[in-house]
């Protein structure tokens, strides 16, 4: 009988679990199941929305477009308090226990509107609750992976988790294409059942960090320092924390300003057909899928700040996008793929944001650093969109995205490097 040689993580890399390669792989895949359907849950509304708007006479719910927008707006808003809430829970009860709880709650809260699908209020309540628990996933899953693996793997693994968002887009689109609007219940149950399975897999395969969390809390209390957001942001970490939130905010704002308007620009601005506009946009998704993994590998090899090159390239590629005309279809495909590849720079942030703060704040730092940027984009995006409605044009939105990406790269430049070479 042969035994697998354990991976021994150097002390300087904050090793917490001495596990075999197989054990680490199973643990990572268990977390990935939850993360994949966390990503899918964000977009399930895209595919259910047509049914919501259809009249009851044809099997719809009879909601107005404004009502559907409100339903999914409250979900996005819910992620912000959820980040704070589950960050504190993770420091007290451990990241594994918290992630399992979140996964089960994702399933339960997503199920709520199935009790009365034609109730707008029930959908709003449900999606807010779902947003609340979704807000805790990034801040628990990413640090848990950081605990499980040496630093030299963290960038690639964090990027691989982030890349699941692109795969979830492809999965959701293919599923919707196969079953259509009449299968909206299947779409919902696909978001309800798998996270609960992921929680079970996590329970079986992921090491429990509860005792470690208790030890860290006790050591902190013995020194008179409680583990909370106020203490995490003391001294230089206040500026680091503000920097990460600004960086995330720049990404959310610039990315959404471009991506949310790309197909509209192609159709209404350049007169392309919806089919061509959609296929051009899809190239961005494929480019983004590879971009996450590419920049994650770069970050593990050369440093966590090197992917800021991708942030700069995003500005350059969008600028090139604005200079193309209706006859440049093939070039549009290339530039769209390049934009996707470039914006994959954020895939490394799961590892980077975890490493920027002391280990004892690992359950808090990643989530608030990432989702804190949603606070900025929540207010910035409507203001930017107002520029287009005020007659300044769609291209103006793209120029704003260009400048924000460039500004974000400057912020990143002044943040510390965390890779230990």
mmCIF file of N, CA, C and O in Angstrom, residues 120-219:
data_model
loop_
_atom_site.group_PDB
_atom_site.id
_atom_site.type_symbol
_atom_site.label_atom_id
_atom_site.label_comp_id
_atom_site.label_asym_id
_atom_site.label_seq_id
_atom_site.Cartn_x
_atom_site.Cartn_y
_atom_site.Cartn_z
ATOM 1 N N UNK A 120 -44.752 40.086 -6.655
ATOM 2 C CA UNK A 120 -43.589 40.963 -6.796
ATOM 3 C C UNK A 120 -42.888 41.135 -5.449
ATOM 4 O O UNK A 120 -41.655 41.079 -5.358
ATOM 5 N N UNK A 121 -43.662 41.352 -4.392
ATOM 6 C CA UNK A 121 -43.073 41.563 -3.060
ATOM 7 C C UNK A 121 -42.284 40.353 -2.603
ATOM 8 O O UNK A 121 -41.222 40.493 -1.984
ATOM 9 N N UNK A 122 -42.785 39.156 -2.881
ATOM 10 C CA UNK A 122 -42.074 37.947 -2.471
ATOM 11 C C UNK A 122 -40.765 37.806 -3.233
ATOM 12 O O UNK A 122 -39.738 37.414 -2.661
ATOM 13 N N UNK A 123 -40.792 38.148 -4.521
ATOM 14 C CA UNK A 123 -39.556 38.126 -5.307
ATOM 15 C C UNK A 123 -38.549 39.147 -4.771
ATOM 16 O O UNK A 123 -37.361 38.845 -4.649
ATOM 17 N N UNK A 124 -39.023 40.340 -4.435
ATOM 18 C CA UNK A 124 -38.124 41.363 -3.908
ATOM 19 C C UNK A 124 -37.515 40.931 -2.579
ATOM 20 O O UNK A 124 -36.310 41.083 -2.352
ATOM 21 N N UNK A 125 -38.345 40.397 -1.703
ATOM 22 C CA UNK A 125 -37.856 39.918 -0.409
ATOM 23 C C UNK A 125 -36.853 38.788 -0.596
ATOM 24 O O UNK A 125 -35.780 38.766 0.023
ATOM 25 N N UNK A 126 -37.193 37.858 -1.470
ATOM 26 C CA UNK A 126 -36.328 36.704 -1.711
ATOM 27 C C UNK A 126 -34.974 37.119 -2.269
ATOM 28 O O UNK A 126 -33.923 36.684 -1.783
ATOM 29 N N UNK A 127 -34.985 37.979 -3.290
ATOM 30 C CA UNK A 127 -33.718 38.347 -3.927
ATOM 31 C C UNK A 127 -32.855 39.225 -3.028
ATOM 32 O O UNK A 127 -31.631 39.182 -3.111
ATOM 33 N N UNK A 128 -33.488 40.017 -2.158
ATOM 34 C CA UNK A 128 -32.682 40.761 -1.194
ATOM 35 C C UNK A 128 -31.988 39.792 -0.237
ATOM 36 O O UNK A 128 -30.789 39.940 0.046
ATOM 37 N N UNK A 129 -32.730 38.809 0.260
ATOM 38 C CA UNK A 129 -32.153 37.815 1.173
ATOM 39 C C UNK A 129 -31.056 37.011 0.476
ATOM 40 O O UNK A 129 -30.002 36.731 1.067
ATOM 41 N N UNK A 130 -31.308 36.670 -0.784
ATOM 42 C CA UNK A 130 -30.295 35.934 -1.544
ATOM 43 C C UNK A 130 -29.049 36.797 -1.735
ATOM 44 O O UNK A 130 -27.920 36.316 -1.583
ATOM 45 N N UNK A 131 -29.235 38.070 -2.063
ATOM 46 C CA UNK A 131 -28.102 38.970 -2.202
ATOM 47 C C UNK A 131 -27.307 39.079 -0.917
ATOM 48 O O UNK A 131 -26.072 39.135 -0.922
ATOM 49 N N UNK A 132 -28.024 39.081 0.198
ATOM 50 C CA UNK A 132 -27.380 39.159 1.509
ATOM 51 C C UNK A 132 -26.407 38.004 1.705
ATOM 52 O O UNK A 132 -25.256 38.203 2.127
ATOM 53 N N UNK A 133 -26.851 36.774 1.395
ATOM 54 C CA UNK A 133 -25.981 35.621 1.601
ATOM 55 C C UNK A 133 -24.923 35.504 0.502
ATOM 56 O O UNK A 133 -23.796 35.052 0.763
ATOM 57 N N UNK A 134 -25.265 35.935 -0.725
ATOM 58 C CA UNK A 134 -24.263 35.923 -1.790
ATOM 59 C C UNK A 134 -23.089 36.836 -1.442
ATOM 60 O O UNK A 134 -21.945 36.571 -1.835
ATOM 61 N N UNK A 135 -23.371 37.907 -0.698
ATOM 62 C CA UNK A 135 -22.319 38.840 -0.314
ATOM 63 C C UNK A 135 -21.248 38.220 0.559
ATOM 64 O O UNK A 135 -20.148 38.771 0.694
ATOM 65 N N UNK A 136 -21.530 37.057 1.151
ATOM 66 C CA UNK A 136 -20.550 36.422 2.027
ATOM 67 C C UNK A 136 -19.668 35.402 1.350
ATOM 68 O O UNK A 136 -18.708 34.909 1.957
ATOM 69 N N UNK A 137 -19.949 35.067 0.075
ATOM 70 C CA UNK A 137 -19.221 33.971 -0.573
ATOM 71 C C UNK A 137 -17.764 34.329 -0.853
ATOM 72 O O UNK A 137 -16.844 33.584 -0.497
ATOM 73 N N UNK A 138 -17.526 35.461 -1.508
ATOM 74 C CA UNK A 138 -16.166 35.821 -1.891
ATOM 75 C C UNK A 138 -15.255 35.896 -0.668
ATOM 76 O O UNK A 138 -14.133 35.379 -0.687
ATOM 77 N N UNK A 139 -15.745 36.521 0.395
ATOM 78 C CA UNK A 139 -14.927 36.734 1.581
ATOM 79 C C UNK A 139 -14.658 35.494 2.401
ATOM 80 O O UNK A 139 -13.785 35.511 3.281
ATOM 81 N N UNK A 140 -15.375 34.403 2.144
ATOM 82 C CA UNK A 140 -15.105 33.148 2.860
ATOM 83 C C UNK A 140 -14.422 32.130 1.945
ATOM 84 O O UNK A 140 -13.498 31.438 2.382
ATOM 85 N N UNK A 141 -14.857 32.039 0.692
ATOM 86 C CA UNK A 141 -14.285 31.045 -0.217
ATOM 87 C C UNK A 141 -12.831 31.356 -0.558
ATOM 88 O O UNK A 141 -11.962 30.469 -0.508
ATOM 89 N N UNK A 142 -12.538 32.610 -0.900
ATOM 90 C CA UNK A 142 -11.179 32.964 -1.297
ATOM 91 C C UNK A 142 -10.167 32.795 -0.159
ATOM 92 O O UNK A 142 -9.105 32.187 -0.353
ATOM 93 N N UNK A 143 -10.442 33.284 1.053
ATOM 94 C CA UNK A 143 -9.491 33.068 2.154
ATOM 95 C C UNK A 143 -9.349 31.595 2.532
ATOM 96 O O UNK A 143 -8.282 31.165 2.957
ATOM 97 N N UNK A 144 -10.419 30.822 2.375
ATOM 98 C CA UNK A 144 -10.341 29.400 2.684
ATOM 99 C C UNK A 144 -9.385 28.694 1.731
ATOM 100 O O UNK A 144 -8.584 27.839 2.147
ATOM 101 N N UNK A 145 -9.443 29.068 0.451
ATOM 102 C CA UNK A 145 -8.493 28.528 -0.523
ATOM 103 C C UNK A 145 -7.080 28.973 -0.183
ATOM 104 O O UNK A 145 -6.120 28.203 -0.289
ATOM 105 N N UNK A 146 -6.927 30.215 0.261
ATOM 106 C CA UNK A 146 -5.606 30.724 0.649
ATOM 107 C C UNK A 146 -5.045 29.938 1.823
ATOM 108 O O UNK A 146 -3.832 29.722 1.920
ATOM 109 N N UNK A 147 -5.902 29.496 2.747
ATOM 110 C CA UNK A 147 -5.464 28.681 3.872
ATOM 111 C C UNK A 147 -4.988 27.302 3.422
ATOM 112 O O UNK A 147 -4.091 26.715 4.018
ATOM 113 N N UNK A 148 -5.610 26.801 2.363
ATOM 114 C CA UNK A 148 -5.369 25.423 1.945
ATOM 115 C C UNK A 148 -4.119 25.257 1.091
ATOM 116 O O UNK A 148 -3.559 24.170 1.019
ATOM 117 N N UNK A 149 -3.688 26.330 0.412
ATOM 118 C CA UNK A 149 -2.622 26.194 -0.572
ATOM 119 C C UNK A 149 -1.463 27.155 -0.298
ATOM 120 O O UNK A 149 -1.661 28.241 0.255
ATOM 121 N N UNK A 150 -0.253 26.759 -0.712
ATOM 122 C CA UNK A 150 0.905 27.655 -0.613
ATOM 123 C C UNK A 150 0.705 28.902 -1.456
ATOM 124 O O UNK A 150 -0.080 28.896 -2.412
ATOM 125 N N UNK A 151 1.440 29.934 -1.143
ATOM 126 C CA UNK A 151 1.268 31.213 -1.812
ATOM 127 C C UNK A 151 1.518 31.121 -3.307
ATOM 128 O O UNK A 151 0.861 31.803 -4.098
ATOM 129 N N UNK A 152 2.427 30.255 -3.713
ATOM 130 C CA UNK A 152 2.790 30.190 -5.137
ATOM 131 C C UNK A 152 1.661 29.657 -6.011
ATOM 132 O O UNK A 152 1.724 29.746 -7.245
ATOM 133 N N UNK A 153 0.630 29.088 -5.397
ATOM 134 C CA UNK A 153 -0.526 28.592 -6.156
ATOM 135 C C UNK A 153 -1.747 29.503 -6.041
ATOM 136 O O UNK A 153 -2.708 29.338 -6.789
ATOM 137 N N UNK A 154 -1.738 30.413 -5.111
ATOM 138 C CA UNK A 154 -2.968 31.137 -4.767
ATOM 139 C C UNK A 154 -3.492 32.018 -5.893
ATOM 140 O O UNK A 154 -4.707 32.131 -6.086
ATOM 141 N N UNK A 155 -2.605 32.667 -6.624
ATOM 142 C CA UNK A 155 -3.054 33.539 -7.705
ATOM 143 C C UNK A 155 -3.818 32.769 -8.765
ATOM 144 O O UNK A 155 -4.892 33.188 -9.212
ATOM 145 N N UNK A 156 -3.261 31.625 -9.174
ATOM 146 C CA UNK A 156 -3.914 30.811 -10.206
ATOM 147 C C UNK A 156 -5.243 30.250 -9.703
ATOM 148 O O UNK A 156 -6.230 30.206 -10.435
ATOM 149 N N UNK A 157 -5.256 29.809 -8.447
ATOM 150 C CA UNK A 157 -6.480 29.210 -7.908
ATOM 151 C C UNK A 157 -7.573 30.262 -7.708
ATOM 152 O O UNK A 157 -8.751 30.010 -7.990
ATOM 153 N N UNK A 158 -7.197 31.432 -7.209
ATOM 154 C CA UNK A 158 -8.173 32.516 -7.054
ATOM 155 C C UNK A 158 -8.720 32.933 -8.415
ATOM 156 O O UNK A 158 -9.926 33.171 -8.579
ATOM 157 N N UNK A 159 -7.827 33.003 -9.403
ATOM 158 C CA UNK A 159 -8.260 33.367 -10.754
ATOM 159 C C UNK A 159 -9.173 32.302 -11.343
ATOM 160 O O UNK A 159 -10.128 32.612 -12.067
ATOM 161 N N UNK A 160 -8.886 31.029 -11.055
ATOM 162 C CA UNK A 160 -9.722 29.945 -11.558
ATOM 163 C C UNK A 160 -11.126 30.022 -10.970
ATOM 164 O O UNK A 160 -12.118 29.777 -11.671
ATOM 165 N N UNK A 161 -11.214 30.363 -9.689
ATOM 166 C CA UNK A 161 -12.532 30.552 -9.087
ATOM 167 C C UNK A 161 -13.263 31.707 -9.752
ATOM 168 O O UNK A 161 -14.448 31.615 -10.084
ATOM 169 N N UNK A 162 -12.565 32.814 -9.953
ATOM 170 C CA UNK A 162 -13.178 33.976 -10.587
ATOM 171 C C UNK A 162 -13.630 33.650 -12.005
ATOM 172 O O UNK A 162 -14.674 34.126 -12.465
ATOM 173 N N UNK A 163 -12.851 32.811 -12.701
ATOM 174 C CA UNK A 163 -13.188 32.437 -14.075
ATOM 175 C C UNK A 163 -14.484 31.641 -14.148
ATOM 176 O O UNK A 163 -15.094 31.551 -15.226
ATOM 177 N N UNK A 164 -14.914 31.089 -13.027
ATOM 178 C CA UNK A 164 -16.171 30.348 -13.018
ATOM 179 C C UNK A 164 -17.358 31.246 -13.366
ATOM 180 O O UNK A 164 -18.407 30.754 -13.801
ATOM 181 N N UNK A 165 -17.200 32.551 -13.186
ATOM 182 C CA UNK A 165 -18.268 33.474 -13.570
ATOM 183 C C UNK A 165 -18.519 33.394 -15.072
ATOM 184 O O UNK A 165 -19.669 33.363 -15.518
ATOM 185 N N UNK A 166 -17.434 33.334 -15.847
ATOM 186 C CA UNK A 166 -17.584 33.218 -17.301
ATOM 187 C C UNK A 166 -18.196 31.880 -17.678
ATOM 188 O O UNK A 166 -19.052 31.801 -18.565
ATOM 189 N N UNK A 167 -17.766 30.812 -17.011
ATOM 190 C CA UNK A 167 -18.334 29.495 -17.288
ATOM 191 C C UNK A 167 -19.811 29.441 -16.909
ATOM 192 O O UNK A 167 -20.613 28.795 -17.593
ATOM 193 N N UNK A 168 -20.151 30.141 -15.821
ATOM 194 C CA UNK A 168 -21.558 30.178 -15.402
ATOM 195 C C UNK A 168 -22.412 30.911 -16.444
ATOM 196 O O UNK A 168 -23.565 30.545 -16.674
ATOM 197 N N UNK A 169 -21.841 31.945 -17.068
ATOM 198 C CA UNK A 169 -22.541 32.651 -18.135
ATOM 199 C C UNK A 169 -22.828 31.709 -19.301
ATOM 200 O O UNK A 169 -23.940 31.668 -19.834
ATOM 201 N N UNK A 170 -21.808 30.941 -19.680
ATOM 202 C CA UNK A 170 -21.959 30.010 -20.792
ATOM 203 C C UNK A 170 -22.964 28.912 -20.429
ATOM 204 O O UNK A 170 -23.854 28.568 -21.213
ATOM 205 N N UNK A 171 -22.839 28.379 -19.215
ATOM 206 C CA UNK A 171 -23.742 27.326 -18.745
ATOM 207 C C UNK A 171 -25.188 27.810 -18.723
ATOM 208 O O UNK A 171 -26.096 27.143 -19.234
ATOM 209 N N UNK A 172 -25.401 28.997 -18.156
ATOM 210 C CA UNK A 172 -26.749 29.547 -18.065
ATOM 211 C C UNK A 172 -27.344 29.818 -19.436
ATOM 212 O O UNK A 172 -28.517 29.523 -19.688
ATOM 213 N N UNK A 173 -26.532 30.371 -20.326
ATOM 214 C CA UNK A 173 -27.012 30.662 -21.666
ATOM 215 C C UNK A 173 -27.394 29.403 -22.429
ATOM 216 O O UNK A 173 -28.421 29.360 -23.113
ATOM 217 N N UNK A 174 -26.569 28.359 -22.302
ATOM 218 C CA UNK A 174 -26.859 27.110 -22.995
ATOM 219 C C UNK A 174 -28.096 26.436 -22.420
ATOM 220 O O UNK A 174 -28.921 25.881 -23.160
ATOM 221 N N UNK A 175 -28.239 26.479 -21.097
ATOM 222 C CA UNK A 175 -29.405 25.870 -20.454
ATOM 223 C C UNK A 175 -30.686 26.588 -20.868
ATOM 224 O O UNK A 175 -31.699 25.966 -21.193
ATOM 225 N N UNK A 176 -30.623 27.919 -20.879
ATOM 226 C CA UNK A 176 -31.782 28.720 -21.285
ATOM 227 C C UNK A 176 -32.125 28.460 -22.745
ATOM 228 O O UNK A 176 -33.301 28.354 -23.122
ATOM 229 N N UNK A 177 -31.102 28.334 -23.555
ATOM 230 C CA UNK A 177 -31.322 28.075 -24.978
ATOM 231 C C UNK A 177 -32.002 26.724 -25.193
ATOM 232 O O UNK A 177 -32.826 26.564 -26.089
ATOM 233 N N UNK A 178 -31.661 25.767 -24.333
ATOM 234 C CA UNK A 178 -32.189 24.409 -24.496
ATOM 235 C C UNK A 178 -33.631 24.262 -24.016
ATOM 236 O O UNK A 178 -34.430 23.552 -24.638
ATOM 237 N N UNK A 179 -33.977 24.959 -22.902
ATOM 238 C CA UNK A 179 -35.309 24.730 -22.315
ATOM 239 C C UNK A 179 -36.268 25.893 -22.535
ATOM 240 O O UNK A 179 -37.484 25.721 -22.398
ATOM 241 N N UNK A 180 -35.759 27.076 -22.856
ATOM 242 C CA UNK A 180 -36.630 28.214 -23.155
ATOM 243 C C UNK A 180 -37.353 28.768 -21.941
ATOM 244 O O UNK A 180 -37.114 28.367 -20.797
ATOM 245 N N UNK A 181 -38.268 29.698 -22.203
ATOM 246 C CA UNK A 181 -38.973 30.386 -21.119
ATOM 247 C C UNK A 181 -39.900 29.460 -20.335
ATOM 248 O O UNK A 181 -40.138 29.675 -19.148
ATOM 249 N N UNK A 182 -40.402 28.430 -20.987
ATOM 250 C CA UNK A 182 -41.316 27.525 -20.289
ATOM 251 C C UNK A 182 -40.612 26.720 -19.201
ATOM 252 O O UNK A 182 -41.264 26.175 -18.316
ATOM 253 N N UNK A 183 -39.291 26.668 -19.267
ATOM 254 C CA UNK A 183 -38.530 25.914 -18.266
ATOM 255 C C UNK A 183 -37.933 26.779 -17.180
ATOM 256 O O UNK A 183 -36.917 26.418 -16.590
ATOM 257 N N UNK A 184 -38.575 27.925 -16.884
ATOM 258 C CA UNK A 184 -38.006 28.841 -15.894
ATOM 259 C C UNK A 184 -37.848 28.181 -14.522
ATOM 260 O O UNK A 184 -36.923 28.518 -13.766
ATOM 261 N N UNK A 185 -38.724 27.235 -14.197
ATOM 262 C CA UNK A 185 -38.609 26.555 -12.907
ATOM 263 C C UNK A 185 -37.341 25.707 -12.837
ATOM 264 O O UNK A 185 -36.691 25.629 -11.793
ATOM 265 N N UNK A 186 -36.983 25.092 -13.952
ATOM 266 C CA UNK A 186 -35.740 24.315 -13.992
ATOM 267 C C UNK A 186 -34.541 25.232 -13.776
ATOM 268 O O UNK A 186 -33.598 24.896 -13.057
ATOM 269 N N UNK A 187 -34.590 26.413 -14.397
ATOM 270 C CA UNK A 187 -33.521 27.395 -14.209
ATOM 271 C C UNK A 187 -33.376 27.760 -12.734
ATOM 272 O O UNK A 187 -32.263 27.868 -12.206
ATOM 273 N N UNK A 188 -34.489 27.943 -12.066
ATOM 274 C CA UNK A 188 -34.467 28.301 -10.651
ATOM 275 C C UNK A 188 -33.944 27.153 -9.792
ATOM 276 O O UNK A 188 -33.102 27.353 -8.910
ATOM 277 N N UNK A 189 -34.433 25.947 -10.038
ATOM 278 C CA UNK A 189 -33.985 24.810 -9.233
ATOM 279 C C UNK A 189 -32.517 24.484 -9.477
ATOM 280 O O UNK A 189 -31.848 23.911 -8.617
ATOM 281 N N UNK A 190 -32.025 24.880 -10.645
ATOM 282 C CA UNK A 190 -30.593 24.724 -10.912
ATOM 283 C C UNK A 190 -29.777 25.658 -10.016
ATOM 284 O O UNK A 190 -28.609 25.388 -9.730
ATOM 285 N N UNK A 191 -30.392 26.747 -9.576
ATOM 286 C CA UNK A 191 -29.736 27.664 -8.643
ATOM 287 C C UNK A 191 -30.024 27.299 -7.189
ATOM 288 O O UNK A 191 -29.350 27.802 -6.286
ATOM 289 N N UNK A 192 -31.000 26.435 -6.956
ATOM 290 C CA UNK A 192 -31.426 26.099 -5.596
ATOM 291 C C UNK A 192 -30.728 24.857 -5.055
ATOM 292 O O UNK A 192 -30.188 24.866 -3.940
ATOM 293 N N UNK A 193 -30.697 23.783 -5.836
ATOM 294 C CA UNK A 193 -30.225 22.487 -5.339
ATOM 295 C C UNK A 193 -28.695 22.355 -5.296
ATOM 296 O O UNK A 193 -28.133 21.920 -4.275
ATOM 297 N N UNK A 194 -27.957 22.705 -6.366
ATOM 298 C CA UNK A 194 -26.503 22.480 -6.359
ATOM 299 C C UNK A 194 -25.738 23.146 -5.208
ATOM 300 O O UNK A 194 -24.793 22.535 -4.697
ATOM 301 N N UNK A 195 -26.087 24.388 -4.773
ATOM 302 C CA UNK A 195 -25.342 24.946 -3.641
ATOM 303 C C UNK A 195 -25.450 24.095 -2.374
ATOM 304 O O UNK A 195 -24.490 24.005 -1.588
ATOM 305 N N UNK A 196 -26.592 23.472 -2.169
ATOM 306 C CA UNK A 196 -26.773 22.611 -0.995
ATOM 307 C C UNK A 196 -25.888 21.369 -1.124
ATOM 308 O O UNK A 196 -25.296 20.911 -0.136
ATOM 309 N N UNK A 197 -25.773 20.850 -2.348
ATOM 310 C CA UNK A 197 -24.848 19.736 -2.590
ATOM 311 C C UNK A 197 -23.415 20.186 -2.316
ATOM 312 O O UNK A 197 -22.608 19.453 -1.732
ATOM 313 N N UNK A 198 -23.094 21.418 -2.731
ATOM 314 C CA UNK A 198 -21.770 21.971 -2.470
ATOM 315 C C UNK A 198 -21.476 22.083 -0.987
ATOM 316 O O UNK A 198 -20.342 21.848 -0.544
ATOM 317 N N UNK A 199 -22.487 22.425 -0.197
ATOM 318 C CA UNK A 199 -22.318 22.503 1.252
ATOM 319 C C UNK A 199 -21.979 21.129 1.826
ATOM 320 O O UNK A 199 -21.123 21.002 2.720
ATOM 321 N N UNK A 200 -22.640 20.085 1.322
ATOM 322 C CA UNK A 200 -22.370 18.721 1.779
ATOM 323 C C UNK A 200 -20.944 18.300 1.416
ATOM 324 O O UNK A 200 -20.228 17.706 2.242
ATOM 325 N N UNK A 201 -20.521 18.612 0.191
ATOM 326 C CA UNK A 201 -19.158 18.281 -0.235
ATOM 327 C C UNK A 201 -18.126 19.026 0.610
ATOM 328 O O UNK A 201 -17.081 18.463 0.972
ATOM 329 N N UNK A 202 -18.420 20.273 0.917
ATOM 330 C CA UNK A 202 -17.523 21.068 1.764
ATOM 331 C C UNK A 202 -17.415 20.459 3.156
ATOM 332 O O UNK A 202 -16.330 20.397 3.750
ATOM 333 N N UNK A 203 -18.532 20.011 3.686
ATOM 334 C CA UNK A 203 -18.538 19.365 5.003
ATOM 335 C C UNK A 203 -17.644 18.123 5.005
ATOM 336 O O UNK A 203 -16.914 17.866 5.973
ATOM 337 N N UNK A 204 -17.656 17.376 3.887
ATOM 338 C CA UNK A 204 -16.907 16.120 3.828
ATOM 339 C C UNK A 204 -15.423 16.349 3.558
ATOM 340 O O UNK A 204 -14.561 15.733 4.205
ATOM 341 N N UNK A 205 -15.100 17.246 2.624
ATOM 342 C CA UNK A 205 -13.739 17.307 2.102
ATOM 343 C C UNK A 205 -12.896 18.505 2.566
ATOM 344 O O UNK A 205 -11.673 18.474 2.428
ATOM 345 N N UNK A 206 -13.513 19.563 3.065
ATOM 346 C CA UNK A 206 -12.743 20.755 3.453
ATOM 347 C C UNK A 206 -12.400 20.692 4.943
ATOM 348 O O UNK A 206 -13.292 20.488 5.764
ATOM 349 N N UNK A 207 -11.120 20.865 5.300
ATOM 350 C CA UNK A 207 -10.740 20.847 6.714
ATOM 351 C C UNK A 207 -11.444 21.952 7.486
ATOM 352 O O UNK A 207 -11.677 23.050 6.959
ATOM 353 N N UNK A 208 -11.766 21.661 8.733
ATOM 354 C CA UNK A 208 -12.485 22.633 9.554
ATOM 355 C C UNK A 208 -11.502 23.577 10.239
ATOM 356 O O UNK A 208 -10.570 23.130 10.919
ATOM 357 N N UNK A 209 -11.699 24.866 10.041
ATOM 358 C CA UNK A 209 -10.817 25.861 10.649
ATOM 359 C C UNK A 209 -11.447 26.500 11.886
ATOM 360 O O UNK A 209 -11.005 27.567 12.321
ATOM 361 N N UNK A 210 -12.454 25.849 12.465
ATOM 362 C CA UNK A 210 -13.133 26.428 13.629
ATOM 363 C C UNK A 210 -12.166 26.606 14.804
ATOM 364 O O UNK A 210 -12.106 27.681 15.420
ATOM 365 N N UNK A 211 -11.422 25.541 15.133
ATOM 366 C CA UNK A 211 -10.495 25.631 16.262
ATOM 367 C C UNK A 211 -9.426 26.680 16.008
ATOM 368 O O UNK A 211 -9.026 27.407 16.929
ATOM 369 N N UNK A 212 -8.971 26.753 14.770
ATOM 370 C CA UNK A 212 -7.980 27.780 14.427
ATOM 371 C C UNK A 212 -8.567 29.174 14.622
ATOM 372 O O UNK A 212 -7.903 30.067 15.164
ATOM 373 N N UNK A 213 -9.811 29.370 14.199
ATOM 374 C CA UNK A 213 -10.465 30.672 14.360
ATOM 375 C C UNK A 213 -10.590 31.043 15.833
ATOM 376 O O UNK A 213 -10.354 32.202 16.216
ATOM 377 N N UNK A 214 -10.943 30.055 16.658
ATOM 378 C CA UNK A 214 -11.067 30.310 18.090
ATOM 379 C C UNK A 214 -9.716 30.664 18.700
ATOM 380 O O UNK A 214 -9.611 31.548 19.557
ATOM 381 N N UNK A 215 -8.672 29.975 18.244
ATOM 382 C CA UNK A 215 -7.325 30.245 18.762
ATOM 383 C C UNK A 215 -6.877 31.656 18.408
ATOM 384 O O UNK A 215 -6.337 32.394 19.247
ATOM 385 N N UNK A 216 -7.122 32.036 17.141
ATOM 386 C CA UNK A 216 -6.735 33.374 16.688
ATOM 387 C C UNK A 216 -7.503 34.442 17.456
ATOM 388 O O UNK A 216 -6.940 35.459 17.883
ATOM 389 N N UNK A 217 -8.794 34.217 17.666
ATOM 390 C CA UNK A 217 -9.611 35.170 18.427
ATOM 391 C C UNK A 217 -9.108 35.298 19.861
ATOM 392 O O UNK A 217 -8.998 36.409 20.399
ATOM 393 N N UNK A 218 -8.772 34.161 20.463
ATOM 394 C CA UNK A 218 -8.311 34.186 21.840
ATOM 395 C C UNK A 218 -6.987 34.911 21.968
ATOM 396 O O UNK A 218 -6.775 35.705 22.891
ATOM 397 N N UNK A 219 -6.076 34.641 21.050
ATOM 398 C CA UNK A 219 -4.776 35.316 21.070
ATOM 399 C C UNK A 219 -4.940 36.822 20.896
ATOM 400 O O UNK A 219 -4.234 37.609 21.539
#
